[in-house]
Amino acid sequence: MPMHYRHPEDGEKPCRCPRCGWSGTLHQSDEFTPNEGGESFQVCPRCGPEVPVIPDQNTPRQQLRARYPAILERASLSYGPGWDGLMEALCERLEFHADHNAMPPVQVTQAKEKFGELVVLYLGGDRYAGGLIDMAEALSAHVCELCGNAGALQEGPPFRTRCPEHVDTRLSDYLKKP
């Protein structure tokens, strides 16, 4: 899927060329408009119009989406980085179960923190898939949402799951740290 940008701040999004390995930002790539009058998109400045650039998969969340596109294609993911491992394990098990059984595909529509725990909303699957999702949600009450270490659900408000080191840390403050 070719990348393009419509907003000035999108120009700073990292991207790379799948052919030659060039990496940079969308702003540093070249714009290409097909002769048929189609929508323009960004291409590699070295390889030319035949090679659209792709998003750079540097963050754990981007890597997770790239590994499980069928499950997370339309998902809204809004939880702390400490639960990335839970989502990785969940997606791996969902994919394995779908590949080795006659289970309808599962699509996660949303994964978020609510009342200190992970909540996963999804479409499709079977009872086994529902059980995997229930297990991931239950485990989130024992994993620090910030760092992934062992944690405990703190009764609130605010409700949150934190390890002893991050017991008084807000997610927004944690994400601002260098």
mmCIF file with all atom_site columns, N, CA, C and O in Angstrom, residues 37-80:
data_model
loop_
_atom_site.group_PDB
_atom_site.id
_atom_site.type_symbol
_atom_site.label_atom_id
_atom_site.label_alt_id
_atom_site.label_comp_id
_atom_site.label_asym_id
_atom_site.label_entity_id
_atom_site.label_seq_id
_atom_site.pdbx_PDB_ins_code
_atom_site.Cartn_x
_atom_site.Cartn_y
_atom_site.Cartn_z
_atom_site.occupancy
_atom_site.B_iso_or_equiv
_atom_site.pdbx_formal_charge
_atom_site.auth_seq_id
_atom_site.auth_comp_id
_atom_site.auth_asym_id
_atom_site.auth_atom_id
_atom_site.pdbx_PDB_model_num
ATOM 1   N N  . GLY A 1 37 ? -3.761 9.546   -13.707 1.00 0.00 ? 37 GLY A N  1
ATOM 2   C CA . GLY A 1 37 ? -4.419 10.546  -12.874 1.00 0.00 ? 37 GLY A CA 1
ATOM 3   C C  . GLY A 1 37 ? -4.817 10.027  -11.507 1.00 0.00 ? 37 GLY A C  1
ATOM 4   O O  . GLY A 1 37 ? -5.650 10.607  -10.834 1.00 0.00 ? 37 GLY A O  1
ATOM 5   N N  . GLY A 1 38 ? -4.219 8.930   -11.065 1.00 0.00 ? 38 GLY A N  1
ATOM 6   C CA . GLY A 1 38 ? -4.532 8.371   -9.752  1.00 0.00 ? 38 GLY A CA 1
ATOM 7   C C  . GLY A 1 38 ? -3.974 9.235   -8.630  1.00 0.00 ? 38 GLY A C  1
ATOM 8   O O  . GLY A 1 38 ? -3.353 10.281  -8.856  1.00 0.00 ? 38 GLY A O  1
ATOM 9   N N  . GLU A 1 39 ? -4.188 8.788   -7.424  1.00 0.00 ? 39 GLU A N  1
ATOM 10  C CA . GLU A 1 39 ? -3.720 9.520   -6.252  1.00 0.00 ? 39 GLU A CA 1
ATOM 11  C C  . GLU A 1 39 ? -2.202 9.436   -6.158  1.00 0.00 ? 39 GLU A C  1
ATOM 12  O O  . GLU A 1 39 ? -1.601 8.384   -6.379  1.00 0.00 ? 39 GLU A O  1
ATOM 13  N N  . SER A 1 40 ? -1.567 10.535  -5.817  1.00 0.00 ? 40 SER A N  1
ATOM 14  C CA . SER A 1 40 ? -0.113 10.546  -5.688  1.00 0.00 ? 40 SER A CA 1
ATOM 15  C C  . SER A 1 40 ? 0.306  9.837   -4.408  1.00 0.00 ? 40 SER A C  1
ATOM 16  O O  . SER A 1 40 ? -0.467 9.710   -3.466  1.00 0.00 ? 40 SER A O  1
ATOM 17  N N  . PHE A 1 41 ? 1.549  9.354   -4.417  1.00 0.00 ? 41 PHE A N  1
ATOM 18  C CA . PHE A 1 41 ? 2.107  8.693   -3.239  1.00 0.00 ? 41 PHE A CA 1
ATOM 19  C C  . PHE A 1 41 ? 3.609  8.892   -3.225  1.00 0.00 ? 41 PHE A C  1
ATOM 20  O O  . PHE A 1 41 ? 4.192  9.354   -4.199  1.00 0.00 ? 41 PHE A O  1
ATOM 21  N N  . GLN A 1 42 ? 4.231  8.551   -2.107  1.00 0.00 ? 42 GLN A N  1
ATOM 22  C CA . GLN A 1 42 ? 5.651  8.774   -1.905  1.00 0.00 ? 42 GLN A CA 1
ATOM 23  C C  . GLN A 1 42 ? 6.450  7.561   -2.383  1.00 0.00 ? 42 GLN A C  1
ATOM 24  O O  . GLN A 1 42 ? 6.068  6.417   -2.129  1.00 0.00 ? 42 GLN A O  1
ATOM 25  N N  . VAL A 1 43 ? 7.558  7.839   -3.066  1.00 0.00 ? 43 VAL A N  1
ATOM 26  C CA . VAL A 1 43 ? 8.424  6.776   -3.597  1.00 0.00 ? 43 VAL A CA 1
ATOM 27  C C  . VAL A 1 43 ? 9.860  7.015   -3.139  1.00 0.00 ? 43 VAL A C  1
ATOM 28  O O  . VAL A 1 43 ? 10.228 8.112   -2.708  1.00 0.00 ? 43 VAL A O  1
ATOM 29  N N  . CYS A 1 44 ? 10.659 5.985   -3.285  1.00 0.00 ? 44 CYS A N  1
ATOM 30  C CA . CYS A 1 44 ? 12.072 6.051   -2.906  1.00 0.00 ? 44 CYS A CA 1
ATOM 31  C C  . CYS A 1 44 ? 12.802 7.053   -3.795  1.00 0.00 ? 44 CYS A C  1
ATOM 32  O O  . CYS A 1 44 ? 12.678 7.010   -5.018  1.00 0.00 ? 44 CYS A O  1
ATOM 33  N N  . PRO A 1 45 ? 13.605 7.962   -3.218  1.00 0.00 ? 45 PRO A N  1
ATOM 34  C CA . PRO A 1 45 ? 14.342 8.924   -4.032  1.00 0.00 ? 45 PRO A CA 1
ATOM 35  C C  . PRO A 1 45 ? 15.462 8.276   -4.845  1.00 0.00 ? 45 PRO A C  1
ATOM 36  O O  . PRO A 1 45 ? 15.922 8.836   -5.830  1.00 0.00 ? 45 PRO A O  1
ATOM 37  N N  . ARG A 1 46 ? 15.895 7.073   -4.466  1.00 0.00 ? 46 ARG A N  1
ATOM 38  C CA . ARG A 1 46 ? 16.955 6.378   -5.203  1.00 0.00 ? 46 ARG A CA 1
ATOM 39  C C  . ARG A 1 46 ? 16.400 5.480   -6.309  1.00 0.00 ? 46 ARG A C  1
ATOM 40  O O  . ARG A 1 46 ? 16.940 5.425   -7.395  1.00 0.00 ? 46 ARG A O  1
ATOM 41  N N  . CYS A 1 47 ? 15.318 4.742   -5.987  1.00 0.00 ? 47 CYS A N  1
ATOM 42  C CA . CYS A 1 47 ? 14.795 3.734   -6.920  1.00 0.00 ? 47 CYS A CA 1
ATOM 43  C C  . CYS A 1 47 ? 13.780 4.288   -7.906  1.00 0.00 ? 47 CYS A C  1
ATOM 44  O O  . CYS A 1 47 ? 13.494 3.654   -8.916  1.00 0.00 ? 47 CYS A O  1
ATOM 45  N N  . GLY A 1 48 ? 13.196 5.418   -7.597  1.00 0.00 ? 48 GLY A N  1
ATOM 46  C CA . GLY A 1 48 ? 12.266 6.039   -8.522  1.00 0.00 ? 48 GLY A CA 1
ATOM 47  C C  . GLY A 1 48 ? 10.820 5.611   -8.340  1.00 0.00 ? 48 GLY A C  1
ATOM 48  O O  . GLY A 1 48 ? 10.462 4.984   -7.343  1.00 0.00 ? 48 GLY A O  1
ATOM 49  N N  . PRO A 1 49 ? 9.997  5.937   -9.339  1.00 0.00 ? 49 PRO A N  1
ATOM 50  C CA . PRO A 1 49 ? 8.546  5.800   -9.199  1.00 0.00 ? 49 PRO A CA 1
ATOM 51  C C  . PRO A 1 49 ? 8.034  4.372   -9.076  1.00 0.00 ? 49 PRO A C  1
ATOM 52  O O  . PRO A 1 49 ? 6.901  4.165   -8.681  1.00 0.00 ? 49 PRO A O  1
ATOM 53  N N  . GLU A 1 50 ? 8.842  3.386   -9.409  1.00 0.00 ? 50 GLU A N  1
ATOM 54  C CA . GLU A 1 50 ? 8.328  2.021   -9.325  1.00 0.00 ? 50 GLU A CA 1
ATOM 55  C C  . GLU A 1 50 ? 8.391  1.435   -7.911  1.00 0.00 ? 50 GLU A C  1
ATOM 56  O O  . GLU A 1 50 ? 7.899  0.344   -7.670  1.00 0.00 ? 50 GLU A O  1
ATOM 57  N N  . VAL A 1 51 ? 8.961  2.162   -6.936  1.00 0.00 ? 51 VAL A N  1
ATOM 58  C CA . VAL A 1 51 ? 9.111  1.611   -5.591  1.00 0.00 ? 51 VAL A CA 1
ATOM 59  C C  . VAL A 1 51 ? 8.519  2.550   -4.538  1.00 0.00 ? 51 VAL A C  1
ATOM 60  O O  . VAL A 1 51 ? 9.169  3.481   -4.083  1.00 0.00 ? 51 VAL A O  1
ATOM 61  N N  . PRO A 1 52 ? 7.259  2.310   -4.125  1.00 0.00 ? 52 PRO A N  1
ATOM 62  C CA . PRO A 1 52 ? 6.673  3.118   -3.045  1.00 0.00 ? 52 PRO A CA 1
ATOM 63  C C  . PRO A 1 52 ? 7.387  2.837   -1.723  1.00 0.00 ? 52 PRO A C  1
ATOM 64  O O  . PRO A 1 52 ? 7.796  1.705   -1.450  1.00 0.00 ? 52 PRO A O  1
ATOM 65  N N  . VAL A 1 53 ? 7.543  3.864   -0.907  1.00 0.00 ? 53 VAL A N  1
ATOM 66  C CA . VAL A 1 53 ? 8.130  3.678   0.411   1.00 0.00 ? 53 VAL A CA 1
ATOM 67  C C  . VAL A 1 53 ? 7.089  3.065   1.340   1.00 0.00 ? 53 VAL A C  1
ATOM 68  O O  . VAL A 1 53 ? 5.880  3.162   1.097   1.00 0.00 ? 53 VAL A O  1
ATOM 69  N N  . ILE A 1 54 ? 7.565  2.410   2.387   1.00 0.00 ? 54 ILE A N  1
ATOM 70  C CA . ILE A 1 54 ? 6.678  1.789   3.366   1.00 0.00 ? 54 ILE A CA 1
ATOM 71  C C  . ILE A 1 54 ? 6.985  2.365   4.742   1.00 0.00 ? 54 ILE A C  1
ATOM 72  O O  . ILE A 1 54 ? 8.087  2.869   4.972   1.00 0.00 ? 54 ILE A O  1
ATOM 73  N N  . PRO A 1 55 ? 6.026  2.307   5.673   1.00 0.00 ? 55 PRO A N  1
ATOM 74  C CA . PRO A 1 55 ? 6.288  2.847   7.011   1.00 0.00 ? 55 PRO A CA 1
ATOM 75  C C  . PRO A 1 55 ? 7.429  2.087   7.672   1.00 0.00 ? 55 PRO A C  1
ATOM 76  O O  . PRO A 1 55 ? 7.569  0.883   7.511   1.00 0.00 ? 55 PRO A O  1
ATOM 77  N N  . ASP A 1 56 ? 8.256  2.812   8.408   1.00 0.00 ? 56 ASP A N  1
ATOM 78  C CA . ASP A 1 56 ? 9.338  2.193   9.164   1.00 0.00 ? 56 ASP A CA 1
ATOM 79  C C  . ASP A 1 56 ? 8.720  1.514   10.376  1.00 0.00 ? 56 ASP A C  1
ATOM 80  O O  . ASP A 1 56 ? 7.948  2.121   11.109  1.00 0.00 ? 56 ASP A O  1
ATOM 81  N N  . GLN A 1 57 ? 9.055  0.277   10.583  1.00 0.00 ? 57 GLN A N  1
ATOM 82  C CA . GLN A 1 57 ? 8.453  -0.523  11.655  1.00 0.00 ? 57 GLN A CA 1
ATOM 83  C C  . GLN A 1 57 ? 9.355  -0.532  12.895  1.00 0.00 ? 57 GLN A C  1
ATOM 84  O O  . GLN A 1 57 ? 9.809  -1.577  13.325  1.00 0.00 ? 57 GLN A O  1
ATOM 85  N N  . ASN A 1 58 ? 9.614  0.620   13.473  1.00 0.00 ? 58 ASN A N  1
ATOM 86  C CA . ASN A 1 58 ? 10.550 0.711   14.583  1.00 0.00 ? 58 ASN A CA 1
ATOM 87  C C  . ASN A 1 58 ? 9.925  0.509   15.952  1.00 0.00 ? 58 ASN A C  1
ATOM 88  O O  . ASN A 1 58 ? 10.547 -0.040  16.833  1.00 0.00 ? 58 ASN A O  1
ATOM 89  N N  . THR A 1 59 ? 8.721  0.979   16.174  1.00 0.00 ? 59 THR A N  1
ATOM 90  C CA . THR A 1 59 ? 8.149  0.882   17.507  1.00 0.00 ? 59 THR A CA 1
ATOM 91  C C  . THR A 1 59 ? 7.575  -0.508  17.732  1.00 0.00 ? 59 THR A C  1
ATOM 92  O O  . THR A 1 59 ? 7.158  -1.185  16.783  1.00 0.00 ? 59 THR A O  1
ATOM 93  N N  . PRO A 1 60 ? 7.545  -0.967  18.975  1.00 0.00 ? 60 PRO A N  1
ATOM 94  C CA . PRO A 1 60 ? 6.961  -2.283  19.253  1.00 0.00 ? 60 PRO A CA 1
ATOM 95  C C  . PRO A 1 60 ? 5.518  -2.402  18.745  1.00 0.00 ? 60 PRO A C  1
ATOM 96  O O  . PRO A 1 60 ? 5.124  -3.444  18.229  1.00 0.00 ? 60 PRO A O  1
ATOM 97  N N  . ARG A 1 61 ? 4.760  -1.345  18.851  1.00 0.00 ? 61 ARG A N  1
ATOM 98  C CA . ARG A 1 61 ? 3.370  -1.379  18.397  1.00 0.00 ? 61 ARG A CA 1
ATOM 99  C C  . ARG A 1 61 ? 3.299  -1.537  16.878  1.00 0.00 ? 61 ARG A C  1
ATOM 100 O O  . ARG A 1 61 ? 2.484  -2.286  16.359  1.00 0.00 ? 61 ARG A O  1
ATOM 101 N N  . GLN A 1 62 ? 4.174  -0.841  16.148  1.00 0.00 ? 62 GLN A N  1
ATOM 102 C CA . GLN A 1 62 ? 4.213  -0.972  14.694  1.00 0.00 ? 62 GLN A CA 1
ATOM 103 C C  . GLN A 1 62 ? 4.667  -2.367  14.290  1.00 0.00 ? 62 GLN A C  1
ATOM 104 O O  . GLN A 1 62 ? 4.155  -2.954  13.339  1.00 0.00 ? 62 GLN A O  1
ATOM 105 N N  . GLN A 1 63 ? 5.636  -2.910  15.018  1.00 0.00 ? 63 GLN A N  1
ATOM 106 C CA . GLN A 1 63 ? 6.109  -4.259  14.732  1.00 0.00 ? 63 GLN A CA 1
ATOM 107 C C  . GLN A 1 63 ? 5.008  -5.279  14.987  1.00 0.00 ? 63 GLN A C  1
ATOM 108 O O  . GLN A 1 63 ? 4.846  -6.232  14.220  1.00 0.00 ? 63 GLN A O  1
ATOM 109 N N  . LEU A 1 64 ? 4.231  -5.082  16.045  1.00 0.00 ? 64 LEU A N  1
ATOM 110 C CA . LEU A 1 64 ? 3.123  -5.981  16.353  1.00 0.00 ? 64 LEU A CA 1
ATOM 111 C C  . LEU A 1 64 ? 2.086  -5.955  15.232  1.00 0.00 ? 64 LEU A C  1
ATOM 112 O O  . LEU A 1 64 ? 1.630  -7.002  14.773  1.00 0.00 ? 64 LEU A O  1
ATOM 113 N N  . ARG A 1 65 ? 1.734  -4.774  14.780  1.00 0.00 ? 65 ARG A N  1
ATOM 114 C CA . ARG A 1 65 ? 0.779  -4.659  13.661  1.00 0.00 ? 65 ARG A CA 1
ATOM 115 C C  . ARG A 1 65 ? 1.304  -5.337  12.402  1.00 0.00 ? 65 ARG A C  1
ATOM 116 O O  . ARG A 1 65 ? 0.558  -5.957  11.664  1.00 0.00 ? 65 ARG A O  1
ATOM 117 N N  . ALA A 1 66 ? 2.611  -5.203  12.146  1.00 0.00 ? 66 ALA A N  1
ATOM 118 C CA . ALA A 1 66 ? 3.207  -5.808  10.954  1.00 0.00 ? 66 ALA A CA 1
ATOM 119 C C  . ALA A 1 66 ? 3.215  -7.333  11.043  1.00 0.00 ? 66 ALA A C  1
ATOM 120 O O  . ALA A 1 66 ? 3.035  -8.016  10.035  1.00 0.00 ? 66 ALA A O  1
ATOM 121 N N  . ARG A 1 67 ? 3.425  -7.886  12.240  1.00 0.00 ? 67 ARG A N  1
ATOM 122 C CA . ARG A 1 67 ? 3.444  -9.342  12.408  1.00 0.00 ? 67 ARG A CA 1
ATOM 123 C C  . ARG A 1 67 ? 2.056  -9.956  12.332  1.00 0.00 ? 67 ARG A C  1
ATOM 124 O O  . ARG A 1 67 ? 1.909  -11.107 11.924  1.00 0.00 ? 67 ARG A O  1
ATOM 125 N N  . TYR A 1 68 ? 1.029  -9.222  12.762  1.00 0.00 ? 68 TYR A N  1
ATOM 126 C CA . TYR A 1 68 ? -0.329 -9.772  12.819  1.00 0.00 ? 68 TYR A CA 1
ATOM 127 C C  . TYR A 1 68 ? -1.316 -8.848  12.103  1.00 0.00 ? 68 TYR A C  1
ATOM 128 O O  . TYR A 1 68 ? -2.271 -8.363  12.700  1.00 0.00 ? 68 TYR A O  1
ATOM 129 N N  . PRO A 1 69 ? -1.102 -8.611  10.802  1.00 0.00 ? 69 PRO A N  1
ATOM 130 C CA . PRO A 1 69 ? -1.963 -7.659  10.101  1.00 0.00 ? 69 PRO A CA 1
ATOM 131 C C  . PRO A 1 69 ? -3.427 -8.091  10.034  1.00 0.00 ? 69 PRO A C  1
ATOM 132 O O  . PRO A 1 69 ? -4.324 -7.256  10.125  1.00 0.00 ? 69 PRO A O  1
ATOM 133 N N  . ALA A 1 70 ? -3.689 -9.377  9.891   1.00 0.00 ? 70 ALA A N  1
ATOM 134 C CA . ALA A 1 70 ? -5.081 -9.831  9.796   1.00 0.00 ? 70 ALA A CA 1
ATOM 135 C C  . ALA A 1 70 ? -5.830 -9.599  11.103  1.00 0.00 ? 70 ALA A C  1
ATOM 136 O O  . ALA A 1 70 ? -7.018 -9.300  11.097  1.00 0.00 ? 70 ALA A O  1
ATOM 137 N N  . ILE A 1 71 ? -5.140 -9.722  12.216  1.00 0.00 ? 71 ILE A N  1
ATOM 138 C CA . ILE A 1 71 ? -5.780 -9.575  13.531  1.00 0.00 ? 71 ILE A CA 1
ATOM 139 C C  . ILE A 1 71 ? -5.883 -8.105  13.929  1.00 0.00 ? 71 ILE A C  1
ATOM 140 O O  . ILE A 1 71 ? -6.881 -7.674  14.499  1.00 0.00 ? 71 ILE A O  1
ATOM 141 N N  . LEU A 1 72 ? -4.864 -7.308  13.610  1.00 0.00 ? 72 LEU A N  1
ATOM 142 C CA . LEU A 1 72 ? -4.791 -5.926  14.117  1.00 0.00 ? 72 LEU A CA 1
ATOM 143 C C  . LEU A 1 72 ? -4.974 -4.846  13.050  1.00 0.00 ? 72 LEU A C  1
ATOM 144 O O  . LEU A 1 72 ? -4.790 -3.670  13.337  1.00 0.00 ? 72 LEU A O  1
ATOM 145 N N  . GLU A 1 73 ? -5.366 -5.225  11.845  1.00 0.00 ? 73 GLU A N  1
ATOM 146 C CA . GLU A 1 73 ? -5.450 -4.270  10.743  1.00 0.00 ? 73 GLU A CA 1
ATOM 147 C C  . GLU A 1 73 ? -6.274 -3.028  11.081  1.00 0.00 ? 73 GLU A C  1
ATOM 148 O O  . GLU A 1 73 ? -5.886 -1.906  10.794  1.00 0.00 ? 73 GLU A O  1
ATOM 149 N N  . ARG A 1 74 ? -7.420 -3.206  11.707  1.00 0.00 ? 74 ARG A N  1
ATOM 150 C CA . ARG A 1 74 ? -8.308 -2.074  12.001  1.00 0.00 ? 74 ARG A CA 1
ATOM 151 C C  . ARG A 1 74 ? -8.352 -1.731  13.489  1.00 0.00 ? 74 ARG A C  1
ATOM 152 O O  . ARG A 1 74 ? -9.212 -0.984  13.920  1.00 0.00 ? 74 ARG A O  1
ATOM 153 N N  . ALA A 1 75 ? -7.441 -2.275  14.247  1.00 0.00 ? 75 ALA A N  1
ATOM 154 C CA . ALA A 1 75 ? -7.496 -2.125  15.699  1.00 0.00 ? 75 ALA A CA 1
ATOM 155 C C  . ALA A 1 75 ? -7.024 -0.752  16.174  1.00 0.00 ? 75 ALA A C  1
ATOM 156 O O  . ALA A 1 75 ? -6.040 -0.218  15.685  1.00 0.00 ? 75 ALA A O  1
ATOM 157 N N  . SER A 1 76 ? -7.741 -0.221  17.136  1.00 0.00 ? 76 SER A N  1
ATOM 158 C CA . SER A 1 76 ? -7.304 0.951   17.878  1.00 0.00 ? 76 SER A CA 1
ATOM 159 C C  . SER A 1 76 ? -6.584 0.424   19.107  1.00 0.00 ? 76 SER A C  1
ATOM 160 O O  . SER A 1 76 ? -7.176 -0.310  19.909  1.00 0.00 ? 76 SER A O  1
ATOM 161 N N  . LEU A 1 77 ? -5.321 0.749   19.267  1.00 0.00 ? 77 LEU A N  1
ATOM 162 C CA . LEU A 1 77 ? -4.515 0.246   20.381  1.00 0.00 ? 77 LEU A CA 1
ATOM 163 C C  . LEU A 1 77 ? -4.137 1.408   21.288  1.00 0.00 ? 77 LEU A C  1
ATOM 164 O O  . LEU A 1 77 ? -3.349 2.268   20.906  1.00 0.00 ? 77 LEU A O  1
ATOM 165 N N  . SER A 1 78 ? -4.702 1.444   22.492  1.00 0.00 ? 78 SER A N  1
ATOM 166 C CA . SER A 1 78 ? -4.410 2.539   23.420  1.00 0.00 ? 78 SER A CA 1
ATOM 167 C C  . SER A 1 78 ? -4.224 1.992   24.828  1.00 0.00 ? 78 SER A C  1
ATOM 168 O O  . SER A 1 78 ? -5.155 1.951   25.618  1.00 0.00 ? 78 SER A O  1
ATOM 169 N N  . TYR A 1 79 ? -3.016 1.526   25.080  1.00 0.00 ? 79 TYR A N  1
ATOM 170 C CA . TYR A 1 79 ? -2.626 0.995   26.392  1.00 0.00 ? 79 TYR A CA 1
ATOM 171 C C  . TYR A 1 79 ? -1.142 1.288   26.567  1.00 0.00 ? 79 TYR A C  1
ATOM 172 O O  . TYR A 1 79 ? -0.462 1.669   25.610  1.00 0.00 ? 79 TYR A O  1
ATOM 173 N N  . GLY A 1 80 ? -0.651 1.096   27.766  1.00 0.00 ? 80 GLY A N  1
ATOM 174 C CA . GLY A 1 80 ? 0.748  1.385   28.056  1.00 0.00 ? 80 GLY A CA 1
ATOM 175 C C  . GLY A 1 80 ? 1.697  0.358   27.478  1.00 0.00 ? 80 GLY A C  1
ATOM 176 O O  . GLY A 1 80 ? 1.310  -0.775  27.160  1.00 0.00 ? 80 GLY A O  1
#
